[in-house]
PDB file of C-alpha atoms in Angstrom:
ATOM      1  CA  CYS A 216       3.040 -22.422  -9.911  1.00 97.00           C
ATOM      2  CA  THR A 217       0.437 -25.088 -10.400  1.00 98.00           C
ATOM      3  CA  SER A 218      -3.205 -24.377 -11.252  1.00 98.00           C
ATOM      4  CA  ILE A 219      -5.934 -26.974 -11.741  1.00 98.00           C
ATOM      5  CA  VAL A 220      -9.458 -26.351 -12.984  1.00 98.00           C
ATOM      6  CA  MET A 221     -11.981 -29.185 -12.849  1.00 98.00           C
ATOM      7  CA  GLN A 222     -15.614 -30.228 -13.036  1.00 98.00           C
ATOM      8  CA  ASP A 223     -17.010 -32.524 -10.363  1.00 98.00           C
ATOM      9  CA  ALA A 224     -19.506 -35.323 -10.900  1.00 97.00           C
ATOM     10  CA  ASN A 225     -22.385 -32.878 -10.295  1.00 97.00           C
ATOM     11  CA  GLY A 226     -21.124 -30.430 -12.926  1.00 98.00           C
ATOM     12  CA  THR A 227     -19.766 -27.896 -10.437  1.00 98.00           C
ATOM     13  CA  ILE A 228     -16.517 -26.162 -11.416  1.00 98.00           C
ATOM     14  CA  TRP A 229     -13.647 -26.036  -8.911  1.00 98.00           C
ATOM     15  CA  HIS A 230     -10.269 -24.347  -9.097  1.00 98.00           C
ATOM     16  CA  ALA A 231      -7.107 -24.837  -7.057  1.00 98.00           C
ATOM     17  CA  ARG A 232      -3.695 -23.247  -7.231  1.00 98.00           C
ATOM     18  CA  ASN A 233      -0.287 -23.124  -5.628  1.00 98.00           C
ATOM     19  CA  LEU A 234       1.732 -19.975  -6.071  1.00 97.00           C
ATOM     20  CA  ASP A 235       5.463 -20.712  -6.205  1.00 95.00           C
ATOM     21  CA  TYR A 236       7.979 -17.900  -6.412  1.00 91.00           C
ATOM     22  CA  SER A 237      11.424 -16.790  -5.380  1.00 85.00           C
ATOM     23  CA  PHE A 238      11.807 -14.733  -2.161  1.00 85.00           C
ATOM     24  CA  THR A 239       9.517 -17.409  -0.745  1.00 90.00           C
ATOM     25  CA  GLU A 240       9.959 -16.822   2.973  1.00 88.00           C
ATOM     26  CA  ILE A 241       9.285 -13.104   2.879  1.00 88.00           C
ATOM     27  CA  LEU A 242       6.383 -13.507   0.453  1.00 91.00           C
ATOM     28  CA  ARG A 243       4.751 -15.936   2.877  1.00 94.00           C
ATOM     29  CA  ASN A 244       4.945 -13.191   5.488  1.00 93.00           C
ATOM     30  CA  ILE A 245       3.166 -10.628   3.313  1.00 93.00           C
ATOM     31  CA  SER A 246       0.508 -12.912   1.795  1.00 96.00           C
ATOM     32  CA  ILE A 247      -2.945 -11.446   2.312  1.00 98.00           C
ATOM     33  CA  ARG A 248      -6.569 -12.023   1.334  1.00 98.00           C
ATOM     34  CA  VAL A 249      -8.348  -8.930   0.028  1.00 98.00           C
ATOM     35  CA  ASP A 250     -12.065  -8.357  -0.432  1.00 98.00           C
ATOM     36  CA  TYR A 251     -12.498  -5.513  -2.911  1.00 98.00           C
ATOM     37  CA  GLN A 252     -15.737  -3.864  -1.881  1.00 98.00           C
ATOM     38  CA  LYS A 253     -18.086  -1.371  -3.483  1.00 97.00           C
ATOM     39  CA  GLY A 254     -21.028  -0.018  -1.530  1.00 98.00           C
ATOM     40  CA  GLY A 255     -20.101  -2.357   1.319  1.00 97.00           C
ATOM     41  CA  LYS A 256     -20.436  -5.461  -0.875  1.00 97.00           C
ATOM     42  CA  THR A 257     -17.605  -7.652  -2.117  1.00 98.00           C
ATOM     43  CA  ALA A 258     -17.210  -7.210  -5.857  1.00 98.00           C
ATOM     44  CA  TYR A 259     -14.296  -9.630  -6.086  1.00 98.00           C
ATOM     45  CA  THR A 260     -11.722 -11.305  -3.841  1.00 98.00           C
ATOM     46  CA  GLY A 261      -8.025 -11.825  -4.381  1.00 98.00           C
ATOM     47  CA  ILE A 262      -5.078 -13.478  -2.711  1.00 98.00           C
ATOM     48  CA  THR A 263      -2.060 -11.265  -3.137  1.00 97.00           C
ATOM     49  CA  TYR A 264       0.967  -9.762  -1.423  1.00 94.00           C
ATOM     50  CA  ALA A 265       0.980  -6.555   0.596  1.00 95.00           C
ATOM     51  CA  GLY A 266       2.175  -3.766  -1.701  1.00 93.00           C
ATOM     52  CA  TYR A 267       1.177  -5.572  -4.903  1.00 94.00           C
ATOM     53  CA  VAL A 268      -1.893  -3.936  -6.432  1.00 96.00           C
ATOM     54  CA  GLY A 269      -2.423  -6.354  -9.321  1.00 96.00           C
ATOM     55  CA  LEU A 270      -3.905  -9.829  -8.943  1.00 97.00           C
ATOM     56  CA  VAL A 271      -2.770 -13.263 -10.056  1.00 97.00           C
ATOM     57  CA  THR A 272      -5.385 -15.180  -8.021  1.00 98.00           C
ATOM     58  CA  GLY A 273      -8.993 -14.089  -7.742  1.00 98.00           C
ATOM     59  CA  GLN A 274     -12.668 -14.880  -7.645  1.00 98.00           C
ATOM     60  CA  ARG A 275     -15.676 -12.919  -8.800  1.00 98.00           C
ATOM     61  CA  PRO A 276     -18.448 -14.522  -6.750  1.00 98.00           C
ATOM     62  CA  ASN A 277     -21.061 -16.416  -8.738  1.00 98.00           C
ATOM     63  CA  ALA A 278     -19.238 -15.567 -11.974  1.00 98.00           C
ATOM     64  CA  PHE A 279     -15.712 -16.940 -12.404  1.00 98.00           C
ATOM     65  CA  THR A 280     -12.341 -17.683 -10.818  1.00 98.00           C
ATOM     66  CA  MET A 281      -8.962 -17.046 -12.370  1.00 98.00           C
ATOM     67  CA  THR A 282      -5.277 -17.616 -11.718  1.00 98.00           C
ATOM     68  CA  MET A 283      -2.135 -16.743 -13.626  1.00 98.00           C
ATOM     69  CA  ASP A 284       0.902 -18.987 -14.037  1.00 97.00           C
ATOM     70  CA  GLU A 285       4.195 -17.711 -15.373  1.00 95.00           C
ATOM     71  CA  ARG A 286       5.209 -18.466 -18.969  1.00 95.00           C
ATOM     72  CA  ASP A 287       8.790 -17.652 -19.739  1.00 88.00           C
ATOM     73  CA  GLN A 288       8.950 -16.696 -23.393  1.00 84.00           C
ATOM     74  CA  GLY A 289      10.581 -13.910 -25.355  1.00 79.00           C
ATOM     75  CA  ALA A 290      12.934 -11.232 -24.093  1.00 82.00           C
ATOM     76  CA  TRP A 291      12.589  -9.007 -21.030  1.00 81.00           C
ATOM     77  CA  TRP A 292      13.464  -5.851 -22.923  1.00 82.00           C
ATOM     78  CA  MET A 293      10.625  -6.533 -25.343  1.00 83.00           C
ATOM     79  CA  ASN A 294       8.203  -6.714 -22.405  1.00 83.00           C
ATOM     80  CA  ILE A 295       9.300  -3.298 -21.144  1.00 81.00           C
ATOM     81  CA  LEU A 296       9.361  -1.749 -24.600  1.00 80.00           C
ATOM     82  CA  ILE A 297       5.798  -2.913 -25.216  1.00 83.00           C
ATOM     83  CA  ALA A 298       4.749  -1.438 -21.861  1.00 78.00           C
ATOM     84  CA  ILE A 299       6.289   1.896 -22.836  1.00 79.00           C
ATOM     85  CA  LEU A 300       5.335   2.052 -26.499  1.00 80.00           C
ATOM     86  CA  ASP A 301       1.878   0.465 -26.549  1.00 84.00           C
ATOM     87  CA  ARG A 302      -0.554   2.381 -24.364  1.00 78.00           C
ATOM     88  CA  ASN A 303      -3.081  -0.412 -24.799  1.00 81.00           C
ATOM     89  CA  ALA A 304      -0.706  -3.077 -23.484  1.00 88.00           C
ATOM     90  CA  SER A 305      -1.572  -4.062 -19.951  1.00 90.00           C
ATOM     91  CA  PRO A 306       0.719  -5.437 -17.263  1.00 92.00           C
ATOM     92  CA  VAL A 307      -0.519  -8.990 -16.700  1.00 94.00           C
ATOM     93  CA  SER A 308      -1.587  -8.671 -13.063  1.00 95.00           C
ATOM     94  CA  PHE A 309      -3.470  -5.457 -13.828  1.00 95.00           C
ATOM     95  CA  LEU A 310      -5.338  -7.200 -16.644  1.00 96.00           C
ATOM     96  CA  LEU A 311      -6.424  -9.991 -14.303  1.00 98.00           C
ATOM     97  CA  ARG A 312      -7.666  -7.512 -11.713  1.00 98.00           C
ATOM     98  CA  ASP A 313      -9.435  -5.463 -14.411  1.00 97.00           C
ATOM     99  CA  THR A 314     -11.127  -8.643 -15.608  1.00 98.00           C
ATOM    100  CA  LEU A 315     -12.286  -9.546 -12.104  1.00 98.00           C
ATOM    101  CA  ALA A 316     -13.579  -6.009 -11.674  1.00 98.00           C
ATOM    102  CA  MET A 317     -15.359  -5.616 -14.996  1.00 98.00           C
ATOM    103  CA  SER A 318     -16.315  -8.947 -16.558  1.00 98.00           C
ATOM    104  CA  GLU A 319     -19.619 -10.353 -15.393  1.00 98.00           C
ATOM    105  CA  ASN A 320     -19.289 -13.940 -16.530  1.00 98.00           C
ATOM    106  CA  PHE A 321     -16.846 -16.646 -17.613  1.00 98.00           C
ATOM    107  CA  THR A 322     -17.249 -16.031 -21.338  1.00 98.00           C
ATOM    108  CA  SER A 323     -16.661 -12.280 -21.244  1.00 98.00           C
ATOM    109  CA  ALA A 324     -13.736 -12.776 -18.838  1.00 98.00           C
ATOM    110  CA  LEU A 325     -12.149 -15.320 -21.158  1.00 98.00           C
ATOM    111  CA  GLU A 326     -12.528 -12.972 -24.142  1.00 98.00           C
ATOM    112  CA  LYS A 327     -11.037 -10.057 -22.229  1.00 98.00           C
ATOM    113  CA  VAL A 328      -8.006 -11.967 -21.030  1.00 98.00           C
ATOM    114  CA  ALA A 329      -7.373 -13.735 -24.308  1.00 98.00           C
ATOM    115  CA  TYR A 330      -7.644 -10.736 -26.611  1.00 97.00           C
ATOM    116  CA  THR A 331      -6.081  -7.875 -24.612  1.00 96.00           C
ATOM    117  CA  THR A 332      -2.517  -6.985 -25.566  1.00 94.00           C
ATOM    118  CA  THR A 333      -0.171  -7.601 -22.641  1.00 93.00           C
ATOM    119  CA  ALA A 334       3.421  -6.719 -21.913  1.00 89.00           C
ATOM    120  CA  ALA A 335       4.311 -10.379 -21.276  1.00 91.00           C
ATOM    121  CA  SER A 336       3.159 -13.865 -22.168  1.00 93.00           C
ATOM    122  CA  PHE A 337       1.437 -15.995 -19.476  1.00 96.00           C
ATOM    123  CA  TYR A 338      -1.080 -18.739 -18.718  1.00 98.00           C
ATOM    124  CA  THR A 339      -4.515 -17.951 -17.339  1.00 98.00           C
ATOM    125  CA  ILE A 340      -6.543 -20.720 -15.762  1.00 98.00           C
ATOM    126  CA  MET A 341     -10.256 -19.973 -15.435  1.00 98.00           C
ATOM    127  CA  GLY A 342     -13.322 -21.571 -13.920  1.00 98.00           C
ATOM    128  CA  GLY A 343     -16.954 -20.515 -14.289  1.00 98.00           C
ATOM    129  CA  VAL A 344     -20.301 -21.448 -12.804  1.00 98.00           C
ATOM    130  CA  ARG A 345     -21.804 -23.593 -15.547  1.00 98.00           C
ATOM    131  CA  VAL A 346     -20.994 -27.075 -16.822  1.00 98.00           C
ATOM    132  CA  GLY A 347     -17.951 -26.970 -19.086  1.00 98.00           C
ATOM    133  CA  GLU A 348     -16.822 -23.520 -17.979  1.00 98.00           C
ATOM    134  CA  GLY A 349     -13.166 -24.213 -17.393  1.00 98.00           C
ATOM    135  CA  ALA A 350     -10.174 -23.337 -19.537  1.00 98.00           C
ATOM    136  CA  VAL A 351      -6.455 -22.794 -19.720  1.00 98.00           C
ATOM    137  CA  ILE A 352      -5.453 -19.897 -21.956  1.00 98.00           C
ATOM    138  CA  THR A 353      -1.899 -19.838 -23.252  1.00 98.00           C
ATOM    139  CA  LYS A 354      -1.560 -16.133 -23.891  1.00 97.00           C
ATOM    140  CA  GLY A 355       0.916 -14.502 -26.218  1.00 94.00           C
ATOM    141  CA  ARG A 356       1.486 -10.775 -26.064  1.00 91.00           C
ATOM    142  CA  VAL A 357      -1.084  -9.888 -28.707  1.00 91.00           C
ATOM    143  CA  GLY A 358      -3.574 -12.710 -28.454  1.00 95.00           C
ATOM    144  CA  PRO A 359      -4.231 -16.306 -27.438  1.00 98.00           C
ATOM    145  CA  ILE A 360      -1.828 -18.989 -28.607  1.00 98.00           C
ATOM    146  CA  ASP A 361      -4.173 -21.706 -27.400  1.00 98.00           C
ATOM    147  CA  ILE A 362      -7.472 -21.956 -25.510  1.00 98.00           C
ATOM    148  CA  TRP A 363      -7.865 -25.395 -23.909  1.00 98.00           C
ATOM    149  CA  LYS A 364     -11.379 -25.968 -22.583  1.00 98.00           C
ATOM    150  CA  LEU A 365     -12.680 -28.611 -20.195  1.00 98.00           C
ATOM    151  CA  ASP A 366     -14.527 -31.434 -21.919  1.00 98.00           C
ATOM    152  CA  ALA A 367     -15.799 -33.800 -19.262  1.00 97.00           C
ATOM    153  CA  LYS A 368     -17.880 -35.788 -21.762  1.00 95.00           C
ATOM    154  CA  SER A 369     -14.649 -36.808 -23.455  1.00 96.00           C
ATOM    155  CA  GLY A 370     -13.032 -37.618 -20.125  1.00 97.00           C
ATOM    156  CA  ARG A 371     -11.207 -34.310 -19.660  1.00 98.00           C
ATOM    157  CA  TRP A 372     -12.816 -33.376 -16.352  1.00 98.00           C
ATOM    158  CA  TYR A 373      -9.736 -31.504 -15.178  1.00 98.00           C
ATOM    159  CA  GLU A 374      -6.828 -29.610 -16.658  1.00 98.00           C
ATOM    160  CA  VAL A 375      -3.462 -29.063 -14.996  1.00 98.00           C
ATOM    161  CA  GLU A 376      -1.256 -26.108 -15.884  1.00 98.00           C
ATOM    162  CA  THR A 377       2.157 -25.463 -14.384  1.00 98.00           C
ATOM    163  CA  ASN A 378       4.636 -23.242 -16.217  1.00 97.00           C
ATOM    164  CA  TYR A 379       4.906 -25.041 -19.548  1.00 97.00           C
ATOM    165  CA  ASP A 380       2.727 -25.331 -22.648  1.00 98.00           C
ATOM    166  CA  HIS A 381       0.245 -28.142 -22.012  1.00 98.00           C
ATOM    167  CA  TRP A 382       0.821 -29.738 -25.413  1.00 98.00           C
ATOM    168  CA  ALA A 383       4.561 -30.143 -24.788  1.00 97.00           C
ATOM    169  CA  PRO A 384       6.235 -32.432 -22.252  1.00 97.00           C
ATOM    170  CA  PRO A 385       7.386 -30.719 -19.062  1.00 96.00           C
ATOM    171  CA  PRO A 386      11.139 -30.567 -18.494  1.00 95.00           C
ATOM    172  CA  ALA A 387      12.447 -33.565 -16.569  1.00 92.00           C
ATOM    173  CA  GLY A 388      13.934 -31.279 -13.941  1.00 94.00           C
ATOM    174  CA  ASP A 389      10.624 -29.565 -13.155  1.00 96.00           C
ATOM    175  CA  ASP A 390       7.793 -32.001 -13.697  1.00 97.00           C
ATOM    176  CA  ARG A 391       4.983 -30.979 -11.366  1.00 98.00           C
ATOM    177  CA  ARG A 392       2.383 -31.757 -14.008  1.00 98.00           C
ATOM    178  CA  ASP A 393       2.541 -35.558 -13.917  1.00 98.00           C
ATOM    179  CA  PRO A 394       2.443 -35.785 -10.092  1.00 98.00           C
ATOM    180  CA  ALA A 395      -0.569 -33.444 -10.133  1.00 98.00           C
ATOM    181  CA  ILE A 396      -2.299 -35.581 -12.769  1.00 98.00           C
ATOM    182  CA  LYS A 397      -1.583 -38.705 -10.730  1.00 98.00           C
ATOM    183  CA  ALA A 398      -3.016 -37.067  -7.601  1.00 98.00           C
ATOM    184  CA  MET A 399      -6.131 -35.900  -9.467  1.00 98.00           C
ATOM    185  CA  ASN A 400      -6.738 -39.362 -10.930  1.00 98.00           C
ATOM    186  CA  SER A 401      -6.242 -40.893  -7.520  1.00 98.00           C
ATOM    187  CA  MET A 402      -8.742 -38.463  -5.963  1.00 98.00           C
ATOM    188  CA  GLY A 403     -11.344 -39.018  -8.718  1.00 98.00           C
ATOM    189  CA  GLN A 404     -14.109 -36.799 -10.064  1.00 98.00           C
ATOM    190  CA  LYS A 405     -16.608 -37.983  -7.450  1.00 97.00           C
ATOM    191  CA  SER A 406     -14.408 -37.107  -4.502  1.00 98.00           C
ATOM    192  CA  ILE A 407     -13.739 -33.425  -5.160  1.00 98.00           C
ATOM    193  CA  SER A 408     -13.987 -31.307  -2.036  1.00 98.00           C
ATOM    194  CA  LYS A 409     -12.046 -28.497  -0.436  1.00 98.00           C
ATOM    195  CA  LYS A 410     -10.148 -30.986   1.683  1.00 98.00           C
ATOM    196  CA  SER A 411      -9.323 -33.410  -1.130  1.00 98.00           C
ATOM    197  CA  LEU A 412      -8.101 -30.567  -3.343  1.00 98.00           C
ATOM    198  CA  PHE A 413      -5.976 -29.220  -0.525  1.00 98.00           C
ATOM    199  CA  ASN A 414      -4.423 -32.690  -0.343  1.00 98.00           C
ATOM    200  CA  VAL A 415      -3.765 -32.738  -4.104  1.00 98.00           C
ATOM    201  CA  MET A 416      -2.070 -29.343  -3.879  1.00 98.00           C
ATOM    202  CA  SER A 417      -0.029 -30.576  -0.912  1.00 98.00           C
ATOM    203  CA  THR A 418       1.459 -33.462  -2.894  1.00 97.00           C
ATOM    204  CA  PRO A 419       5.199 -33.084  -3.502  1.00 97.00           C
ATOM    205  CA  PRO A 420       6.454 -31.649  -5.814  1.00 97.00           C
ATOM    206  CA  VAL A 421       3.153 -29.901  -6.625  1.00 98.00           C
ATOM    207  CA  MET A 422       3.870 -28.268  -3.294  1.00 98.00           C
ATOM    208  CA  ASN A 423       7.549 -27.504  -3.020  1.00 97.00           C
ATOM    209  CA  ASN A 424      10.007 -25.230  -1.250  1.00 96.00           C
ATOM    210  CA  LYS A 425       8.934 -22.258  -3.328  1.00 96.00           C
ATOM    211  CA  THR A 426       5.196 -22.587  -2.623  1.00 97.00           C
ATOM    212  CA  THR A 427       3.990 -19.474  -0.813  1.00 97.00           C
ATOM    213  CA  TYR A 428       0.255 -20.168  -0.674  1.00 98.00           C
ATOM    214  CA  THR A 429      -2.445 -22.616  -1.733  1.00 98.00           C
ATOM    215  CA  VAL A 430      -5.960 -21.603  -2.739  1.00 98.00           C
ATOM    216  CA  VAL A 431      -9.134 -23.642  -3.340  1.00 98.00           C
ATOM    217  CA  MET A 432     -12.152 -21.876  -4.795  1.00 98.00           C
ATOM    218  CA  SER A 433     -15.370 -22.415  -6.745  1.00 98.00           C
ATOM    219  CA  ALA A 434     -17.176 -19.446  -8.263  1.00 98.00           C
ATOM    220  CA  ALA A 435     -20.596 -21.076  -7.890  1.00 98.00           C
ATOM    221  CA  GLN A 436     -19.883 -21.629  -4.186  1.00 98.00           C
ATOM    222  CA  PRO A 437     -17.989 -18.433  -3.313  1.00 98.00           C
ATOM    223  CA  ASP A 438     -17.855 -19.203   0.406  1.00 98.00           C
ATOM    224  CA  ILE A 439     -15.651 -22.213  -0.397  1.00 98.00           C
ATOM    225  CA  MET A 440     -12.732 -19.911  -1.225  1.00 98.00           C
ATOM    226  CA  GLU A 441      -9.906 -20.429   1.224  1.00 98.00           C
ATOM    227  CA  ALA A 442      -6.186 -19.712   1.150  1.00 98.00           C
ATOM    228  CA  TRP A 443      -3.416 -21.187   3.241  1.00 98.00           C
ATOM    229  CA  ILE A 444       0.129 -19.949   3.701  1.00 98.00           C
ATOM    230  CA  ARG A 445       2.406 -22.937   3.166  1.00 97.00           C
ATOM    231  CA  ASN A 446       5.532 -23.918   5.004  1.00 87.00           C
ATOM    232  CA  PRO A 447       6.614 -27.229   3.465  1.00 76.00           C
TER     233      PRO A 447
ATOM    234  CA  ASP B 103       0.436 -26.215  10.044  1.00 78.00           C
ATOM    235  CA  PRO B 104      -0.911 -24.094   7.200  1.00 91.00           C
ATOM    236  CA  VAL B 105      -2.666 -20.924   8.328  1.00 96.00           C
ATOM    237  CA  ASN B 106      -5.021 -18.583   6.530  1.00 98.00           C
ATOM    238  CA  PRO B 107      -3.462 -15.292   5.431  1.00 98.00           C
ATOM    239  CA  PRO B 108      -4.695 -12.119   7.142  1.00 98.00           C
ATOM    240  CA  ALA B 109      -7.827 -10.678   5.510  1.00 98.00           C
ATOM    241  CA  PHE B 110      -8.344  -7.044   4.517  1.00 98.00           C
ATOM    242  CA  VAL B 111     -10.970  -4.958   2.791  1.00 98.00           C
ATOM    243  CA  VAL B 112      -9.963  -2.599   0.000  1.00 98.00           C
ATOM    244  CA  ASN B 113     -12.754  -0.076  -0.293  1.00 98.00           C
ATOM    245  CA  LEU B 114     -13.130   0.787  -3.961  1.00 98.00           C
ATOM    246  CA  ASP B 115     -15.327   3.763  -3.023  1.00 98.00           C
ATOM    247  CA  LEU B 116     -12.302   5.501  -1.502  1.00 98.00           C
ATOM    248  CA  PRO B 117      -9.935   7.651  -3.588  1.00 98.00           C
ATOM    249  CA  GLU B 118      -7.274   5.446  -5.185  1.00 98.00           C
ATOM    250  CA  GLU B 119      -4.466   6.907  -3.072  1.00 97.00           C
ATOM    251  CA  GLN B 120      -6.223   5.909   0.180  1.00 98.00           C
ATOM    252  CA  ARG B 121      -7.319   2.361  -0.607  1.00 98.00           C
ATOM    253  CA  TRP B 122      -4.202   0.523   0.543  1.00 98.00           C
ATOM    254  CA  THR B 123      -3.338   2.651   3.568  1.00 97.00           C
ATOM    255  CA  GLU B 124      -4.404   0.047   6.143  1.00 97.00           C
ATOM    256  CA  VAL B 125      -2.456  -2.730   4.417  1.00 97.00           C
ATOM    257  CA  ALA B 126       0.621  -0.554   3.860  1.00 95.00           C
ATOM    258  CA  LEU B 127       0.694   0.556   7.492  1.00 96.00           C
ATOM    259  CA  LYS B 128       0.302  -3.013   8.736  1.00 96.00           C
ATOM    260  CA  TYR B 129       3.248  -4.201   6.614  1.00 94.00           C
ATOM    261  CA  LYS B 130       5.357  -1.059   6.834  1.00 91.00           C
ATOM    262  CA  GLN B 131       8.309  -2.967   8.291  1.00 87.00           C
ATOM    263  CA  LEU B 132       8.324  -5.776   5.712  1.00 83.00           C
ATOM    264  CA  VAL B 133       7.354  -4.318   2.364  1.00 83.00           C
ATOM    265  CA  PRO B 134      10.377  -2.018   1.862  1.00 82.00           C
ATOM    266  CA  ASP B 135      12.648  -5.010   2.487  1.00 80.00           C
ATOM    267  CA  ILE B 136      10.977  -7.149  -0.137  1.00 79.00           C
ATOM    268  CA  TYR B 137      11.008  -4.268  -2.598  1.00 79.00           C
ATOM    269  CA  ALA B 138      14.771  -3.918  -2.063  1.00 80.00           C
ATOM    270  CA  ILE B 139      15.327  -7.660  -2.514  1.00 80.00           C
ATOM    271  CA  MET B 140      13.142  -7.850  -5.611  1.00 77.00           C
ATOM    272  CA  LYS B 141      15.065  -5.084  -7.309  1.00 76.00           C
ATOM    273  CA  GLN B 142      18.071  -7.386  -7.297  1.00 77.00           C
ATOM    274  CA  PHE B 143      16.034  -9.849  -9.364  1.00 76.00           C
ATOM    275  CA  LEU B 144      15.725  -7.462 -12.311  1.00 81.00           C
ATOM    276  CA  PRO B 145      17.381  -8.560 -15.529  1.00 81.00           C
ATOM    277  CA  ASP B 146      20.289  -6.346 -16.568  1.00 83.00           C
ATOM    278  CA  PRO B 147      19.424  -3.583 -14.062  1.00 82.00           C
ATOM    279  CA  THR B 148      21.665  -0.985 -15.688  1.00 84.00           C
ATOM    280  CA  ILE B 149      19.289  -1.066 -18.643  1.00 83.00           C
ATOM    281  CA  SER B 150      15.992  -2.180 -17.110  1.00 82.00           C
ATOM    282  CA  LEU B 151      15.942   0.216 -14.133  1.00 82.00           C
ATOM    283  CA  PRO B 152      16.137   3.408 -16.234  1.00 84.00           C
ATOM    284  CA  LEU B 153      13.320   2.084 -18.424  1.00 82.00           C
ATOM    285  CA  ILE B 154      11.184   1.360 -15.376  1.00 82.00           C
ATOM    286  CA  ARG B 155      11.979   4.790 -13.948  1.00 81.00           C
ATOM    287  CA  LYS B 156      10.715   6.241 -17.210  1.00 82.00           C
ATOM    288  CA  ILE B 157       7.382   4.520 -16.605  1.00 84.00           C
ATOM    289  CA  ALA B 158       7.342   5.585 -12.946  1.00 84.00           C
ATOM    290  CA  ALA B 159       8.138   9.202 -13.792  1.00 83.00           C
ATOM    291  CA  ASP B 160       4.978   9.440 -15.864  1.00 85.00           C
ATOM    292  CA  VAL B 161       2.955   6.660 -14.310  1.00 85.00           C
ATOM    293  CA  ASP B 162      -0.441   8.159 -15.135  1.00 86.00           C
ATOM    294  CA  LYS B 163       0.495   8.131 -18.808  1.00 84.00           C
ATOM    295  CA  TYR B 164       1.744   4.545 -18.907  1.00 84.00           C
ATOM    296  CA  LEU B 165      -0.453   2.732 -16.408  1.00 86.00           C
ATOM    297  CA  ALA B 166      -4.216   2.790 -16.386  1.00 85.00           C
ATOM    298  CA  LYS B 167      -6.444   3.806 -13.512  1.00 90.00           C
ATOM    299  CA  PRO B 168      -6.701   2.892 -10.701  1.00 95.00           C
ATOM    300  CA  TYR B 169      -3.195   1.412 -10.488  1.00 95.00           C
ATOM    301  CA  ALA B 170      -1.127   4.596 -10.770  1.00 94.00           C
ATOM    302  CA  GLY B 171      -3.069   6.242  -7.958  1.00 96.00           C
ATOM    303  CA  GLU B 172      -3.023   3.137  -5.757  1.00 97.00           C
ATOM    304  CA  MET B 173       0.759   2.758  -6.139  1.00 95.00           C
ATOM    305  CA  ARG B 174       1.228   6.457  -5.419  1.00 95.00           C
ATOM    306  CA  GLY B 175      -0.742   5.999  -2.208  1.00 96.00           C
ATOM    307  CA  ILE B 176       1.366   2.998  -1.161  1.00 95.00           C
ATOM    308  CA  ALA B 177       4.609   4.863  -1.885  1.00 94.00           C
ATOM    309  CA  LYS B 178       3.427   7.813   0.173  1.00 95.00           C
ATOM    310  CA  THR B 179       2.349   5.655   3.121  1.00 95.00           C
ATOM    311  CA  LEU B 180       5.625   3.708   3.091  1.00 92.00           C
ATOM    312  CA  ASN B 181       7.685   6.823   2.445  1.00 91.00           C
ATOM    313  CA  MET B 182       9.254   5.080  -0.548  1.00 90.00           C
ATOM    314  CA  SER B 183       9.991   6.190  -4.079  1.00 88.00           C
ATOM    315  CA  LEU B 184       7.196   5.571  -6.540  1.00 90.00           C
ATOM    316  CA  GLY B 185       9.821   3.996  -8.813  1.00 87.00           C
ATOM    317  CA  ASP B 186      10.451   1.206  -6.304  1.00 87.00           C
ATOM    318  CA  VAL B 187       6.755   0.485  -5.905  1.00 91.00           C
ATOM    319  CA  VAL B 188       6.222   0.471  -9.686  1.00 89.00           C
ATOM    320  CA  THR B 189       9.246  -1.801 -10.177  1.00 87.00           C
ATOM    321  CA  CYS B 190       7.903  -4.497  -7.917  1.00 86.00           C
ATOM    322  CA  ASN B 191       4.400  -4.241  -9.280  1.00 90.00           C
ATOM    323  CA  LEU B 192       5.753  -4.790 -12.790  1.00 87.00           C
ATOM    324  CA  LEU B 193       8.177  -7.516 -11.763  1.00 82.00           C
ATOM    325  CA  TYR B 194       6.293 -10.320 -13.494  1.00 82.00           C
ATOM    326  CA  ASP B 195       6.105  -8.392 -16.749  1.00 84.00           C
ATOM    327  CA  ILE B 196       9.813  -7.644 -16.555  1.00 79.00           C
ATOM    328  CA  SER B 197      11.005 -11.026 -15.377  1.00 76.00           C
ATOM    329  CA  ALA B 198       8.868 -13.335 -17.568  1.00 74.00           C
ATOM    330  CA  PHE B 199      11.143 -14.050 -20.478  1.00 68.00           C
TER     331      PHE B 199
END
């Protein structure tokens, strides 16, 4: 997966993601957009797969956006044991949906994701509605390993997360980070739009044979949210 | 050309078991196939599957609301075992290592 959170020249936060996974062809066929409604009003929106009740891509309108990228650390049996033994440990996709359902703003969402015990480690990429509200959380099972916040004043107007710790070099055989950075720099902070972000996410190998869908969203402009099923 | 995925409403005012009925019925032909394929992706299935079945057998104890009820509803609509639905919904947590 590749997720990018950014702040445009006007201070608006944007968020884009590609979801890459195995079983790609069939997942493309069951990709859906879901509006979760209460009292006839959309409380939050997710892009997911039919039959999958958790969320790894979602937007709470006028509050925050969030995506999850896989982080392969630890041992599978430890993940299951934690799920069985620790009643407070949440499956990752359930935690993201809970956060979209319950947290009312970027700060409370970040706290909830970062400090809830989870069965597995992962990356959460988040965008809010105010200047500076963007972050990549590298989450360990019991708490955050790192919280990397946008800092446009220092030149960090975007952050790219794929499936590797941002402070370490990506493996040579799976470097989607540097092509994404190159595409973002080429686009520029003043040229951010739904179309330009779609183009960034369509750049090989940011988009690749395992990409099932692309999403562009902006919590402050909830109508911007759009998903596309990809067939590279 | 890229196309937008189909859009659905999940009505959170409905009982958990009924929320995904429309989606499950629409994808009734595809979802069981992907569940079957995903099961092959499990690490060391002779060990992991029994552990997952333990969670599925007492899903209300191990998984918080509303997820247990929603997965029960999907399993019922698709006429599948709850264990298969739980397995695929926990696939990330099992396979991220």
